[in-house]
Tab-separated table of C-alpha atoms and ligand atoms in Angstrom:
chain	number	residue	atom	x	y	z
A	18	MET	CA	-2.164	4.614	-11.661
A	19	ILE	CA	-0.491	7.818	-10.432
A	20	GLU	CA	0.591	10.445	-12.952
A	21	PRO	CA	4.304	11.378	-12.691
A	22	ARG	CA	5.160	14.947	-11.647
A	23	ARG	CA	8.504	16.530	-12.511
A	24	PHE	CA	10.334	19.643	-11.271
A	25	SER	CA	11.730	22.363	-13.567
A	26	ARG	CA	15.346	22.359	-14.754
A	27	LEU	CA	15.735	25.944	-13.520
A	28	ARG	CA	14.908	25.004	-9.954
A	29	LEU	CA	17.275	22.040	-10.034
A	30	ALA	CA	20.077	24.245	-11.441
A	31	ALA	CA	19.645	26.748	-8.604
A	32	PHE	CA	20.014	23.973	-6.018
A	33	ASP	CA	23.124	22.759	-7.834
A	34	ALA	CA	24.828	26.166	-7.742
A	35	VAL	CA	24.279	26.640	-4.002
A	36	GLU	CA	25.501	23.129	-3.338
A	37	ARG	CA	28.809	23.643	-5.176
A	38	VAL	CA	29.625	26.699	-3.084
A	39	THR	CA	28.900	25.010	0.250
A	40	VAL	CA	30.949	21.947	-0.691
A	41	LEU	CA	33.962	24.195	-1.161
A	42	LEU	CA	33.383	25.471	2.380
A	43	GLY	CA	33.577	21.962	3.951
A	44	ALA	CA	29.914	21.058	3.917
A	45	ARG	CA	30.325	17.299	4.181
A	46	ARG	CA	32.411	17.342	7.374
A	47	PHE	CA	30.056	19.853	8.911
A	48	TYR	CA	26.987	17.796	8.054
A	49	ARG	CA	28.408	14.579	9.526
A	50	TRP	CA	29.386	16.336	12.764
A	51	ARG	CA	26.206	18.336	13.135
A	52	TYR	CA	23.541	15.806	12.143
A	53	LEU	CA	24.889	12.256	11.814
A	54	SER	CA	26.948	11.746	14.977
A	55	ALA	CA	25.650	9.188	17.508
A	56	GLU	CA	24.769	12.008	19.895
A	57	ARG	CA	22.801	14.048	17.390
A	58	LEU	CA	21.127	11.463	15.198
A	59	GLY	CA	17.371	11.530	15.760
A	60	VAL	CA	15.491	8.357	16.673
A	61	ARG	CA	11.718	8.252	16.390
A	62	GLU	CA	9.680	5.416	17.885
A	63	HIS	CA	6.188	4.602	16.705
A	64	ILE	CA	3.614	2.034	17.747
A	65	LEU	CA	1.341	0.758	15.003
A	66	ARG	CA	-1.715	-0.803	16.612
A	67	ILE	CA	-3.537	-3.350	14.471
A	68	PRO	CA	-6.829	-4.941	15.558
A	69	GLY	CA	-6.528	-8.717	15.701
A	70	LEU	CA	-2.790	-8.739	15.142
A	71	PRO	CA	-1.632	-12.381	15.302
A	72	PRO	CA	0.482	-13.105	18.397
A	73	ALA	CA	3.397	-14.069	16.167
A	74	LEU	CA	3.584	-10.497	14.870
A	75	GLN	CA	3.312	-8.838	18.251
A	76	GLY	CA	6.396	-6.691	18.785
A	77	ILE	CA	7.711	-7.049	15.253
A	78	THR	CA	9.830	-3.969	14.539
A	79	ILE	CA	10.459	-2.212	11.255
A	80	ALA	CA	13.316	0.267	10.942
A	81	HIS	CA	12.530	2.978	8.442
A	82	LEU	CA	15.414	4.771	6.732
A	83	SER	CA	15.206	7.208	3.884
A	84	ASP	CA	16.838	9.878	1.757
A	85	ILE	CA	20.518	9.391	2.473
A	86	HIS	CA	21.347	11.433	-0.646
A	87	ALA	CA	24.859	10.093	-1.045
A	88	GLY	CA	26.874	12.688	-2.902
A	89	PRO	CA	28.456	16.000	-1.967
A	90	PHE	CA	27.140	16.196	1.612
A	91	LEU	CA	27.211	12.525	2.651
A	92	SER	CA	29.573	9.787	1.566
A	93	GLY	CA	31.752	6.879	2.748
A	94	ALA	CA	31.521	6.076	6.485
A	95	ASP	CA	29.284	9.070	7.249
A	96	LEU	CA	26.510	6.622	8.186
A	97	ALA	CA	28.585	4.943	10.906
A	98	ALA	CA	26.184	5.940	13.695
A	99	VAL	CA	23.220	4.687	11.678
A	100	VAL	CA	24.926	1.346	11.065
A	101	SER	CA	25.705	1.049	14.769
A	102	LEU	CA	22.117	1.771	15.716
A	103	ILE	CA	20.718	-0.828	13.319
A	104	GLU	CA	23.235	-3.453	14.374
A	105	GLN	CA	22.450	-2.776	18.008
A	106	ARG	CA	18.650	-2.812	17.644
A	107	ARG	CA	18.531	-5.739	15.173
A	108	PRO	CA	15.049	-4.843	13.806
A	109	ASP	CA	13.029	-7.604	12.186
A	110	PHE	CA	12.721	-5.601	8.997
A	111	VAL	CA	14.506	-2.642	7.480
A	112	CYS	CA	12.660	-0.537	4.922
A	113	TRP	CA	14.374	2.052	2.748
A	114	THR	CA	12.230	4.648	1.024
A	115	GLY	CA	14.525	5.999	-1.658
A	116	ASP	CA	16.813	8.840	-2.673
A	117	TYR	CA	20.010	6.871	-2.195
A	118	VAL	CA	21.875	9.402	-4.349
A	119	THR	CA	21.716	13.072	-5.181
A	120	HIS	CA	23.260	13.384	-8.638
A	121	GLY	CA	24.028	9.981	-10.071
A	122	VAL	CA	24.411	6.321	-9.363
A	123	GLU	CA	28.182	6.666	-8.794
A	124	ASP	CA	27.406	8.617	-5.610
A	125	VAL	CA	26.211	5.444	-3.916
A	126	LEU	CA	29.436	3.482	-4.346
A	127	PRO	CA	31.263	4.861	-1.254
A	128	VAL	CA	28.284	4.148	1.018
A	129	LEU	CA	27.580	0.609	-0.191
A	130	PRO	CA	29.533	-0.999	2.690
A	131	ASP	CA	27.299	0.841	5.173
A	132	LEU	CA	24.087	0.085	3.279
A	133	ARG	CA	24.954	-3.608	3.198
A	134	ARG	CA	25.071	-3.600	7.008
A	135	CYS	CA	21.750	-1.796	7.490
A	136	VAL	CA	19.541	-4.831	6.961
A	137	GLY	CA	16.678	-6.484	8.807
A	138	GLN	CA	16.848	-9.845	10.571
A	139	ARG	CA	13.856	-11.095	8.569
A	140	GLY	CA	14.068	-8.951	5.459
A	141	THR	CA	15.121	-5.689	3.826
A	142	PHE	CA	12.834	-3.867	1.404
A	143	ALA	CA	13.377	-0.774	-0.674
A	144	VAL	CA	11.859	1.565	-3.218
A	145	PHE	CA	13.442	4.249	-5.348
A	146	GLY	CA	13.164	8.000	-4.913
A	147	ASN	CA	13.070	10.687	-7.565
A	148	HIS	CA	16.850	11.234	-7.450
A	149	ASP	CA	17.655	7.593	-8.111
A	150	TYR	CA	16.455	7.480	-11.722
A	151	LYS	CA	19.180	9.712	-13.197
A	152	LEU	CA	19.982	8.412	-16.687
A	153	ARG	CA	17.730	5.459	-15.842
A	154	ARG	CA	20.650	3.673	-14.165
A	155	GLU	CA	18.798	2.753	-10.982
A	156	TRP	CA	19.163	-0.902	-11.894
A	157	GLU	CA	22.850	-0.578	-10.951
A	158	ILE	CA	21.796	0.119	-7.355
A	159	VAL	CA	19.639	-2.999	-7.485
A	160	ALA	CA	22.559	-5.040	-8.789
A	161	ALA	CA	24.820	-3.742	-6.018
A	162	LEU	CA	22.478	-4.463	-3.119
A	163	GLU	CA	20.233	-7.406	-4.036
A	164	PRO	CA	23.031	-9.941	-3.448
A	165	ASP	CA	23.084	-8.668	0.149
A	166	GLY	CA	19.409	-9.394	0.704
A	167	TRP	CA	17.809	-6.102	-0.322
A	168	HIS	CA	14.533	-6.504	-2.196
A	169	PHE	CA	13.603	-3.587	-4.438
A	170	LEU	CA	9.838	-3.424	-4.740
A	171	ARG	CA	9.126	-1.930	-8.127
A	172	ASN	CA	5.340	-2.091	-8.359
A	173	ARG	CA	5.360	-5.447	-6.632
A	174	SER	CA	5.144	-7.023	-3.202
A	175	LYS	CA	7.012	-9.570	-1.207
A	176	THR	CA	5.680	-11.488	1.768
A	177	VAL	CA	7.479	-12.827	4.806
A	178	GLU	CA	6.049	-15.522	7.018
A	179	VAL	CA	6.593	-15.227	10.748
A	180	ASP	CA	5.490	-18.359	12.635
A	181	GLY	CA	2.476	-18.892	10.377
A	182	SER	CA	1.461	-15.239	10.013
A	183	THR	CA	2.394	-13.027	7.105
A	184	VAL	CA	3.685	-9.517	6.650
A	185	ALA	CA	3.482	-8.200	3.087
A	186	PHE	CA	5.633	-5.325	1.869
A	187	ALA	CA	4.310	-3.617	-1.272
A	188	GLY	CA	6.304	-0.914	-3.017
A	189	ILE	CA	5.790	1.359	-5.986
A	190	GLU	CA	8.032	3.409	-8.242
A	191	ASP	CA	8.510	7.047	-7.311
A	192	PRO	CA	5.452	9.236	-7.974
A	193	GLU	CA	7.599	11.950	-9.635
A	194	GLU	CA	10.177	10.142	-11.723
A	195	GLY	CA	8.984	6.578	-12.061
A	196	LYS	CA	7.960	5.570	-15.558
A	197	VAL	CA	5.001	3.506	-14.361
A	198	ILE	CA	3.539	3.865	-10.886
A	199	ASP	CA	1.176	0.991	-10.331
A	200	VAL	CA	-0.357	0.475	-6.906
A	201	ASP	CA	-2.702	-2.200	-8.294
A	202	ALA	CA	0.259	-4.319	-9.376
A	203	ALA	CA	2.039	-3.713	-6.084
A	204	LEU	CA	-0.933	-5.033	-4.118
A	205	GLU	CA	-2.014	-7.767	-6.530
A	206	LEU	CA	-0.565	-10.688	-4.587
A	207	VAL	CA	-1.250	-9.409	-1.082
A	208	GLY	CA	-3.413	-11.709	1.028
A	209	ALA	CA	-6.545	-10.634	2.892
A	210	ALA	CA	-5.101	-11.736	6.255
A	211	ASP	CA	-1.671	-10.188	5.714
A	212	VAL	CA	-0.367	-7.231	7.631
A	213	VAL	CA	0.388	-4.942	4.715
A	214	ILE	CA	3.088	-2.281	4.705
A	215	GLY	CA	3.241	0.005	1.655
A	216	LEU	CA	6.467	1.675	0.559
A	217	CYS	CA	6.316	4.847	-1.509
A	218	HIS	CA	9.065	7.472	-1.678
A	219	GLY	CA	6.800	10.490	-1.958
A	220	PRO	CA	3.855	10.658	0.462
A	221	ARG	CA	1.875	11.900	-2.521
A	222	GLY	CA	1.442	8.234	-3.410
A	223	ALA	CA	0.089	7.205	-0.023
A	224	PRO	CA	-3.633	7.899	-0.658
A	225	ALA	CA	-3.641	5.368	-3.493
A	226	PHE	CA	-2.541	2.719	-1.001
A	227	ALA	CA	-4.905	3.919	1.709
A	228	GLY	CA	-7.983	3.916	-0.446
A	229	HIS	CA	-7.273	0.772	-2.392
A	230	PRO	CA	-10.369	-1.381	-2.820
A	231	ALA	CA	-8.556	-4.719	-3.040
A	232	ALA	CA	-6.364	-4.636	0.053
A	233	HIS	CA	-6.225	-3.135	3.505
A	234	VAL	CA	-2.864	-1.404	3.768
A	235	HIS	CA	-2.098	-0.939	7.452
A	236	ALA	CA	0.772	1.505	7.027
A	237	VAL	CA	2.647	3.373	4.318
A	238	LEU	CA	6.286	4.345	4.759
A	239	SER	CA	7.409	7.423	2.832
A	240	GLY	CA	10.238	9.928	2.741
A	241	HIS	CA	11.120	12.647	0.239
A	242	THR	CA	10.085	15.680	2.294
A	243	HIS	CA	13.153	15.705	4.603
A	244	GLY	CA	10.735	17.030	7.234
A	245	SER	CA	10.936	20.261	5.206
A	246	GLN	CA	14.739	20.130	5.898
A	247	VAL	CA	14.954	23.811	6.817
A	248	ASP	CA	11.603	23.979	8.485
A	249	LEU	CA	10.984	27.696	8.581
A	250	PRO	CA	7.527	28.989	7.673
A	251	PHE	CA	8.697	31.381	4.956
A	252	LEU	CA	10.714	28.586	3.231
A	253	ARG	CA	8.070	25.876	3.259
A	254	ASP	CA	6.823	26.614	-0.237
A	255	LEU	CA	10.261	25.859	-1.710
A	256	GLY	CA	10.350	22.238	-0.597
A	257	PRO	CA	8.062	19.370	-1.478
A	258	PRO	CA	4.593	19.517	0.082
A	259	HIS	CA	4.907	18.137	3.599
A	260	PRO	CA	1.808	16.483	5.016
A	261	GLY	CA	3.311	15.822	8.471
A	262	LEU	CA	5.345	13.042	10.024
A	263	ARG	CA	2.490	10.707	10.904
A	264	VAL	CA	-0.786	10.978	9.038
A	265	GLU	CA	-3.938	8.910	9.476
A	266	LEU	CA	-5.763	8.154	6.229
A	267	GLY	CA	-8.807	6.093	7.133
A	268	GLY	CA	-7.408	2.841	8.468
A	269	THR	CA	-3.940	3.485	7.076
A	270	THR	CA	-1.156	5.225	8.987
A	271	VAL	CA	1.375	7.082	6.850
A	272	PHE	CA	4.828	7.490	8.378
A	273	VAL	CA	6.851	10.189	6.639
A	274	ALA	CA	10.550	9.966	7.511
A	275	ARG	CA	12.686	13.073	7.783
A	276	GLY	CA	15.485	11.044	6.238
A	277	LEU	CA	19.220	11.123	6.786
A	278	GLY	CA	20.688	13.302	4.055
A	279	VAL	CA	20.022	16.650	2.465
A	280	VAL	CA	19.908	18.398	-0.883
A	281	GLY	CA	20.788	21.956	-1.794
A	282	LEU	CA	22.067	23.057	1.606
A	283	PRO	CA	23.914	21.004	4.261
A	284	LEU	CA	21.491	22.332	6.838
A	285	ARG	CA	18.523	21.093	8.794
A	286	THR	CA	16.414	23.232	11.053
A	287	GLY	CA	13.554	21.733	13.036
A	288	ALA	CA	14.055	18.539	11.074
A	289	PRO	CA	16.882	16.371	12.434
A	290	ALA	CA	18.332	13.515	10.437
A	291	GLU	CA	16.626	10.442	11.831
A	292	VAL	CA	15.976	6.737	11.933
A	293	SER	CA	12.419	5.645	12.747
A	294	PHE	CA	11.260	2.400	14.291
A	295	VAL	CA	7.697	1.155	13.867
A	296	THR	CA	6.644	-1.600	16.278
A	297	LEU	CA	3.519	-3.686	15.649
A	298	GLN	CA	1.157	-4.203	18.535
A	299	SER	CA	-2.395	-5.475	18.745
A	300	GLY	CA	-4.985	-2.888	19.638
A	301	PRO	CA	-8.013	-1.013	18.412
A	302	GLU	CA	-6.349	1.905	16.686
A	303	SER	CA	-2.994	3.431	15.875
A	304	ASP	CA	-1.279	5.021	18.831
A	305	GLN	CA	0.568	8.288	19.121
A	306	ASN	CA	4.342	8.457	18.737
A	307	LEU	CA	6.232	6.895	21.600
A	308	SER	CA	8.856	9.544	21.237
A	309	ASP	CA	9.970	12.200	18.844
A	310	ALA	CA	13.579	12.550	19.907
A	311	GLY	CA	16.257	14.473	18.136
B	29	FE2	FE1	15.162	13.281	-0.746
B	30	FE2	FE1	12.873	12.683	-3.075
């Protein structure tokens, strides 16, 4: 079990005040133009090498999207370039690692048409982020997206068979705001021969997957950090702890997405909005990034 960690009301109120001012100055239009246009959207490509990977899983691709933060800075149709990219690439799986909204569940309504189109050919899996639990109405997001094939992994797993081989996706509730964060339950039904992908909004939860005695988790997909969002050395202490974009923990590779949206300020510096693709390949060890564009 992971103990929840919560931020102070004072800090959240300060973010809120700055946000209101920038919205009045046209923040949403600026953010879409500056960070979410087809020309500026970042695309990161990773290879995940797995010893003994079954041939059926060779080349399987997972798109990783995170932290859209629908709300004042991102809303209806702002994800058009992301939708285009996903529809063009047609990844086998799409994984979402939380923070669909900034302030409340209503924020997600204008972006639902786009979210419904960002799905994998073989499956779409999702976990919640700390922002999604406002008033404990996250179930409304589940109700809106599950009919379109999204599977929310709330301390549970789901497996997908690909020509006789299995990929298991195991997700947990957010390590800050989830009521119960149970990695044991998430991995309970995972098979020994499965390729296992963990989903956890905050990378703080990744070590519990990596060190789990009952299952070998090959990769963990996380978000939450926004790549530090405004990645300047003197501001780093204000954001969530940022372990890096790709971290090796024993035999587990943790991919930390910079995400697509923002909180507090409609600005990113050194941390472009991005979509990541993780491609499975057989091999002795995890490889370096193919590219780090954007
Ligand atoms: Fe976030
Ligand atoms: Fe978050």
